[in-house]
Coordinates of C-alpha atoms and ligand atoms in Angstrom, one line a residue:
M1380 CA 136.8 56.1 24.5
E1381 CA 135.7 59.4 26.0
K1382 CA 132.7 59.2 28.3
R1383 CA 129.5 60.6 26.8
T1384 CA 126.6 61.5 29.1
E1385 CA 123.2 62.2 27.6
I1386 CA 121.7 65.5 28.8
D1387 CA 118.5 63.7 29.6
E1388 CA 120.4 61.8 32.3
L1389 CA 121.0 65.1 34.2
G1390 CA 117.9 66.9 33.3
E1391 CA 117.6 70.7 32.9
F1392 CA 118.2 71.4 36.6
G1393 CA 121.0 68.9 37.0
L1394 CA 122.7 70.4 34.0
I1395 CA 122.4 74.0 35.4
E1396 CA 123.8 72.8 38.7
R1397 CA 126.7 71.3 36.9
I1398 CA 127.4 74.5 35.0
Q1399 CA 127.1 76.5 38.3
S1400 CA 129.5 74.2 40.1
K1401 CA 132.3 75.1 37.6
V1402 CA 131.7 78.9 37.6
E1403 CA 133.8 81.4 39.5
T1404 CA 132.9 85.0 39.9
Y1405 CA 135.5 87.7 39.9
N1406 CA 133.6 90.8 40.8
P1407 CA 132.4 91.7 44.3
E1408 CA 129.4 93.5 42.8
T1409 CA 128.0 90.1 41.8
I1410 CA 125.9 89.4 44.8
K1411 CA 123.9 86.4 43.3
G1412 CA 124.9 84.6 40.1
I1413 CA 123.3 81.4 38.8
G1414 CA 120.6 79.8 40.8
D1415 CA 117.7 82.2 41.3
D1416 CA 115.1 83.8 39.0
S1417 CA 117.4 86.7 38.3
A1418 CA 121.0 87.6 39.0
V1419 CA 121.6 90.3 41.6
I1420 CA 124.3 92.9 41.0
K1421 CA 125.2 95.8 43.2
S1422 CA 124.7 99.1 41.6
G1423 CA 125.3 102.1 43.9
E1424 CA 122.7 102.0 46.7
Q1425 CA 120.5 99.7 44.7
V1426 CA 120.8 96.3 43.1
M1427 CA 120.3 95.5 39.5
L1428 CA 118.4 92.4 38.6
V1429 CA 119.1 90.5 35.3
S1430 CA 117.2 87.6 33.8
S1431 CA 117.3 85.8 30.4
D1432 CA 114.9 83.4 28.8
L1433 CA 115.0 81.5 25.5
L1434 CA 112.0 80.6 23.5
L1435 CA 112.3 78.1 20.6
E1436 CA 109.8 77.3 17.9
G1437 CA 108.8 73.6 18.3
V1438 CA 109.9 73.5 21.9
H1439 CA 108.2 76.4 23.7
F1440 CA 105.7 77.6 21.1
D1441 CA 103.9 76.5 18.0
L1442 CA 103.2 79.2 15.4
S1443 CA 100.2 77.3 14.1
Y1444 CA 98.2 78.4 17.2
M1445 CA 100.4 81.1 18.7
P1446 CA 99.6 84.5 17.1
I1447 CA 103.1 86.0 16.6
Q1448 CA 102.1 89.3 18.4
H1449 CA 101.2 87.2 21.5
L1450 CA 104.6 85.6 21.3
G1451 CA 106.2 89.0 21.4
Y1452 CA 104.1 89.9 24.4
K1453 CA 104.8 86.7 26.2
S1454 CA 108.5 86.7 25.6
V1455 CA 108.8 90.1 27.4
V1456 CA 106.3 89.1 30.2
V1457 CA 108.1 85.9 31.2
N1458 CA 111.3 87.9 31.8
A1459 CA 109.5 90.7 33.7
S1460 CA 108.0 87.9 35.8
D1461 CA 111.5 86.6 36.8
I1462 CA 112.5 90.1 37.9
A1463 CA 109.2 90.3 39.9
A1464 CA 110.1 87.0 41.5
M1465 CA 113.1 88.7 43.2
N1466 CA 110.7 91.4 44.5
G1467 CA 112.0 93.8 42.0
I1468 CA 110.7 95.9 39.1
A1469 CA 111.8 95.4 35.6
K1470 CA 112.9 98.5 33.7
Q1471 CA 114.6 97.5 30.4
V1472 CA 114.6 94.6 28.0
T1473 CA 116.8 93.5 25.1
V1474 CA 115.4 91.2 22.4
N1475 CA 117.4 88.8 20.3
L1476 CA 115.9 87.1 17.3
G1477 CA 116.9 84.2 15.0
L1478 CA 114.6 84.5 12.0
S1479 CA 113.7 81.6 9.8
S1480 CA 112.7 82.2 6.2
R1481 CA 109.1 81.5 7.1
I1482 CA 109.0 84.8 9.0
S1483 CA 108.1 87.8 6.9
V1484 CA 108.7 91.5 7.6
E1485 CA 105.0 91.8 8.4
A1486 CA 105.3 89.0 10.9
V1487 CA 108.3 90.8 12.6
D1488 CA 106.2 93.9 12.7
K1489 CA 103.4 92.0 14.5
F1490 CA 106.0 90.4 16.9
Y1491 CA 107.1 93.9 17.9
E1492 CA 103.5 95.0 18.3
G1493 CA 103.4 92.5 21.1
V1494 CA 106.7 93.4 22.5
N1495 CA 105.8 97.1 22.5
S1496 CA 102.4 96.4 24.0
A1497 CA 104.1 94.5 26.9
C1498 CA 106.7 97.3 27.3
K1499 CA 103.8 99.8 27.5
N1500 CA 101.8 97.8 30.0
Y1501 CA 104.9 97.2 32.3
K1502 CA 106.6 100.5 31.7
L1503 CA 109.7 98.8 30.1
D1504 CA 112.2 100.2 27.7
L1505 CA 113.4 98.1 24.8
V1506 CA 117.0 99.1 24.7
G1507 CA 118.6 96.7 22.2
G1508 CA 119.2 93.2 21.0
D1509 CA 120.5 91.2 18.1
T1510 CA 119.1 89.8 14.9
S1511 CA 120.2 86.9 12.8
S1512 CA 118.9 84.3 10.4
S1513 CA 118.0 80.9 11.7
P1514 CA 118.0 77.7 9.7
A1515 CA 116.0 76.0 12.4
G1516 CA 112.8 77.9 13.2
L1517 CA 112.2 81.1 15.1
I1518 CA 114.4 81.7 18.1
I1519 CA 113.7 84.4 20.7
S1520 CA 115.8 85.4 23.6
V1521 CA 114.9 88.2 25.9
T1522 CA 116.9 89.7 28.7
A1523 CA 115.2 91.9 31.3
M1524 CA 117.0 94.2 33.7
G1525 CA 115.4 95.6 36.8
V1526 CA 116.0 97.3 40.1
A1527 CA 115.4 96.6 43.8
D1528 CA 116.4 97.8 47.2
P1529 CA 119.1 95.4 48.4
K1530 CA 117.3 94.9 51.7
E1531 CA 114.1 93.9 50.0
V1532 CA 115.3 91.2 47.5
S1533 CA 113.5 87.9 47.9
Y1534 CA 115.7 84.9 47.1
R1535 CA 114.6 81.3 46.7
S1536 CA 116.7 80.5 49.7
G1537 CA 115.0 82.6 52.4
A1538 CA 112.1 80.4 53.6
R1539 CA 112.1 80.0 57.4
D1540 CA 110.3 77.7 59.8
K1541 CA 106.5 78.3 60.1
D1542 CA 106.5 80.8 57.3
I1543 CA 103.2 80.8 55.4
I1544 CA 103.3 79.7 51.8
C1545 CA 101.3 82.0 49.5
V1546 CA 100.4 81.9 45.8
T1547 CA 98.7 84.5 43.7
G1548 CA 95.9 84.1 41.2
D1549 CA 95.0 80.6 40.1
L1550 CA 97.0 77.7 38.7
G1551 CA 96.7 75.1 36.0
G1552 CA 94.9 77.4 33.5
A1553 CA 97.9 77.8 31.1
Y1554 CA 98.3 74.0 30.9
T1555 CA 94.7 73.2 30.3
G1556 CA 94.6 76.1 27.7
L1557 CA 97.5 74.4 25.9
Q1558 CA 95.5 71.1 25.8
V1559 CA 92.6 72.9 24.1
L1560 CA 95.0 74.5 21.6
E1561 CA 96.7 71.2 20.8
R1562 CA 93.4 69.5 20.3
E1563 CA 92.1 72.1 17.9
K1564 CA 95.4 72.0 16.1
Q1565 CA 95.0 68.2 15.5
V1566 CA 91.4 68.9 14.3
F1567 CA 92.7 71.5 11.9
L1568 CA 95.5 69.3 10.6
S1569 CA 93.2 66.4 9.9
N1570 CA 90.7 68.8 8.2
P1571 CA 91.9 72.2 7.2
E1572 CA 88.3 73.3 6.5
M1573 CA 87.5 73.1 10.2
Q1574 CA 87.8 76.3 12.2
P1575 CA 89.3 75.9 15.7
K1576 CA 86.6 75.9 18.4
L1577 CA 87.9 78.1 21.2
E1578 CA 84.7 79.7 22.3
G1579 CA 84.0 79.1 26.0
Y1580 CA 87.7 78.4 26.6
D1581 CA 88.8 82.1 26.5
Y1582 CA 90.2 82.4 30.0
I1583 CA 92.5 79.4 29.8
V1584 CA 93.6 79.9 26.2
Q1585 CA 94.5 83.5 27.2
R1586 CA 96.4 82.1 30.2
Q1587 CA 98.6 80.1 27.7
L1588 CA 98.9 82.6 24.9
K1589 CA 99.0 85.9 26.8
P1590 CA 100.1 85.5 30.4
E1591 CA 100.8 88.5 32.7
A1592 CA 103.6 89.1 35.2
R1593 CA 102.3 89.9 38.7
I1594 CA 104.1 93.2 39.1
D1595 CA 100.9 94.5 40.6
I1596 CA 101.5 92.2 43.6
I1597 CA 105.1 93.4 44.0
H1598 CA 103.8 97.0 44.3
E1599 CA 101.0 96.0 46.7
L1600 CA 103.4 94.0 49.0
K1601 CA 105.6 97.0 49.1
E1602 CA 102.7 99.3 50.1
L1603 CA 101.8 96.8 52.8
G1604 CA 105.3 96.8 54.1
I1605 CA 105.8 93.1 53.4
V1606 CA 109.1 91.6 52.1
P1607 CA 108.5 87.9 51.2
T1608 CA 111.1 85.7 52.9
S1609 CA 111.4 83.8 49.7
M1610 CA 109.9 84.0 46.3
I1611 CA 109.8 82.3 42.8
D1612 CA 107.5 82.7 39.8
V1613 CA 105.5 79.6 38.8
S1614 CA 106.9 78.8 35.4
D1615 CA 107.6 75.0 35.7
G1616 CA 104.7 74.2 37.9
L1617 CA 103.8 74.6 41.6
A1618 CA 105.4 71.3 42.7
S1619 CA 108.7 71.9 40.9
D1620 CA 108.9 75.6 41.9
L1621 CA 108.0 74.9 45.5
L1622 CA 110.8 72.3 45.6
H1623 CA 113.2 75.0 44.3
I1624 CA 112.3 77.1 47.4
T1625 CA 112.5 74.3 49.9
H1626 CA 115.7 72.8 48.5
Q1627 CA 117.5 76.1 48.4
S1628 CA 116.1 77.1 51.9
S1629 CA 116.9 73.6 53.4
V1630 CA 113.4 73.3 54.7
G1631 CA 110.3 71.0 54.3
A1632 CA 106.8 72.2 53.5
R1633 CA 103.2 71.1 53.9
I1634 CA 100.6 72.4 51.5
F1635 CA 96.8 71.6 51.5
E1636 CA 94.8 70.3 48.5
D1637 CA 91.7 72.3 49.6
K1638 CA 93.7 75.5 49.6
L1639 CA 95.0 75.3 46.1
P1640 CA 93.6 78.0 43.8
I1641 CA 92.0 76.6 40.7
D1642 CA 89.7 78.4 38.3
Q1643 CA 86.3 76.8 37.6
L1644 CA 87.0 76.5 33.8
T1645 CA 90.4 75.0 34.5
Y1646 CA 88.7 72.3 36.6
Q1647 CA 86.0 71.6 34.0
V1648 CA 88.5 71.3 31.1
A1649 CA 90.8 69.1 33.1
V1650 CA 87.9 66.7 33.7
E1651 CA 87.0 67.0 30.0
F1652 CA 90.5 65.9 29.1
K1653 CA 90.5 63.1 31.7
L1654 CA 93.2 64.9 33.7
D1655 CA 93.3 65.2 37.4
P1656 CA 92.7 68.9 38.1
I1657 CA 95.0 68.9 41.1
T1658 CA 97.8 67.4 38.9
C1659 CA 97.2 70.3 36.5
V1660 CA 97.6 72.7 39.4
L1661 CA 100.7 71.0 40.7
N1662 CA 102.5 70.3 37.5
G1663 CA 100.9 72.5 34.9
G1664 CA 103.4 75.4 34.7
E1665 CA 103.5 78.6 32.7
D1666 CA 101.0 80.4 34.8
Y1667 CA 103.5 83.0 35.8
E1668 CA 101.9 83.6 39.2
L1669 CA 104.1 84.3 42.3
L1670 CA 104.8 81.6 44.9
F1671 CA 106.2 83.1 48.0
T1672 CA 106.6 82.8 51.8
I1673 CA 105.8 85.4 54.5
S1674 CA 106.6 85.3 58.1
Q1675 CA 103.6 84.7 60.4
G1676 CA 103.8 88.3 61.7
D1677 CA 102.9 89.6 58.2
F1678 CA 99.8 87.4 57.8
E1679 CA 97.3 89.9 59.1
K1680 CA 98.4 92.5 56.5
V1681 CA 97.4 90.3 53.6
E1682 CA 94.8 88.0 55.2
K1683 CA 91.9 89.6 53.2
H1684 CA 93.7 90.1 49.9
P1685 CA 91.4 88.7 47.2
D1686 CA 94.2 87.4 45.0
I1687 CA 96.7 85.9 47.4
H1688 CA 96.0 82.4 48.6
F1689 CA 97.5 80.7 51.7
I1690 CA 98.2 77.2 50.7
G1691 CA 100.4 75.8 53.5
Y1692 CA 103.5 76.4 55.6
V1693 CA 107.2 75.8 55.9
E1694 CA 108.4 73.1 58.3
K1695 CA 112.1 73.4 59.1
D1696 CA 112.6 70.1 60.9
S1697 CA 111.0 68.0 58.2
K1698 CA 113.0 67.6 55.1
E1699 CA 109.8 66.4 53.4
V1700 CA 107.6 68.4 51.0
G1701 CA 104.1 67.1 50.7
L1702 CA 100.4 67.7 50.0
V1703 CA 97.7 67.0 52.5
T1704 CA 94.7 65.8 50.5
K1705 CA 91.1 66.5 51.3
N1706 CA 90.9 63.2 53.1
E1707 CA 94.0 64.0 55.2
Q1708 CA 96.4 61.8 53.3
W1709 CA 100.0 62.8 52.9
V1710 CA 101.3 62.8 49.3
P1711 CA 105.0 63.5 48.9
I1712 CA 105.6 66.1 46.2
S1713 CA 108.2 65.0 43.7
A1714 CA 109.9 67.1 41.1
Q1715 CA 107.9 66.4 38.1
G1716 CA 109.8 69.2 36.3
W1717 CA 113.1 67.7 37.2
N1718 CA 113.5 65.6 34.1
H1719 CA 111.6 67.3 31.4
F1720 CA 114.5 68.7 29.4
Q1721 CA 112.7 67.8 26.2
K1722 CA 109.6 69.7 27.2
D1723 CA 111.3 72.9 28.5
Ligands
ADP1144 P1 113.6 80.4 35.5 O1 112.7 79.2 35.3 O2 113.2 81.2 36.7 O3 113.8 81.2 34.3 P2 115.8 78.7 35.1 O4 115.4 77.4 35.7 O5 115.7 78.9 33.7 O6 115.0 79.8 35.9 O7 117.3 79.0 35.6 C1 117.8 78.9 36.9 C2 119.1 79.6 37.0 O8 120.1 79.0 36.2 C3 119.1 81.0 36.7 O9 119.9 81.7 37.6 C4 119.7 81.1 35.3 O10 120.3 82.3 35.0 C5 120.7 80.0 35.3 N1 121.0 79.4 34.0 C6 120.2 78.7 33.2 N2 120.8 78.2 32.1 C7 122.1 78.6 32.2 C8 123.2 78.5 31.4 N3 123.2 77.9 30.2 N4 124.4 79.1 31.8 C9 124.4 79.8 33.0 N5 123.4 79.9 33.8 C10 122.2 79.4 33.4
MG1145 MG1 111.5 82.1 37.4

């Protein structure tokens, strides 16, 4: 009998590595293929960056609490974020849709209101796509294309010894926001008369429903003359995404619990849900902040930046990646995201 391996055994990242190991490239213009936030393709004096993401109903979103215009917005943002994660600026997007019979023309209009609003905010041009019917719920796939100077591209693999690990904004909000939305959905399902109670949770619900890509940071770093030695956007969670950087850079890393940026509401809601706030920060995901490393020499230039947090540093000789807790304990960071094929 032929061997059958379940996808769960490999996990999402194992499967991608397997695909990557069997791929050959035939064009010298392909500078970076599979394995980073975007592909990097030589285009004259510049490089073109390309990134795709797939969003499936029932896996990545639930239309019972995700307004469809937000879904349009988010599907563009997550791709613009992957271009930013290469230290590039997204310029164009294509949008592919698989539409189930539940989706009306008016719903498609609303979806494109969100797409167009994201395109306006990020100065992106929607240049094409494809449309089909779908027997299995709404399917959205967006591809973003961007540009960068080849000398300024930040790969996951560039982290060097003693580099400072930086993260923008705050983390864990999108995850705790999702917990609130799921709870209100359960309340609504058990009693449709009940209206969801989202007051007071605005910030974290917004983090889940309408995230933003940190293009602002890319522009600011450029103005400051900083090229991050490595970079990734936080889509799977800080732990998993930091491991992508350390793994691909062949380095270890040490981050500090008391340096992790967490919003007060995120903290409160984590406690309300009996979750450890630090676990939400480490494994939450979907915050679309930027995680990057800079060389020590660049530290002074960003030291006072209100939205960049210095959470630790790279250690070349150690192959370990860990968190130093408030009481000085070393907790190894494991790849929580590694085997969540079902979730992602
Ligand atoms: P991100 O979270 O930044 O979107 P992913 O983990 O989705 O990154 O993807 C990592 C890398 O694997 C990217 O280079 C992506 O293009 C590539 N990749 C993912 N799925 C496939 C696939 N089915 N075939 C080829 N490449 C893939
Ligand atoms: Mg990414």
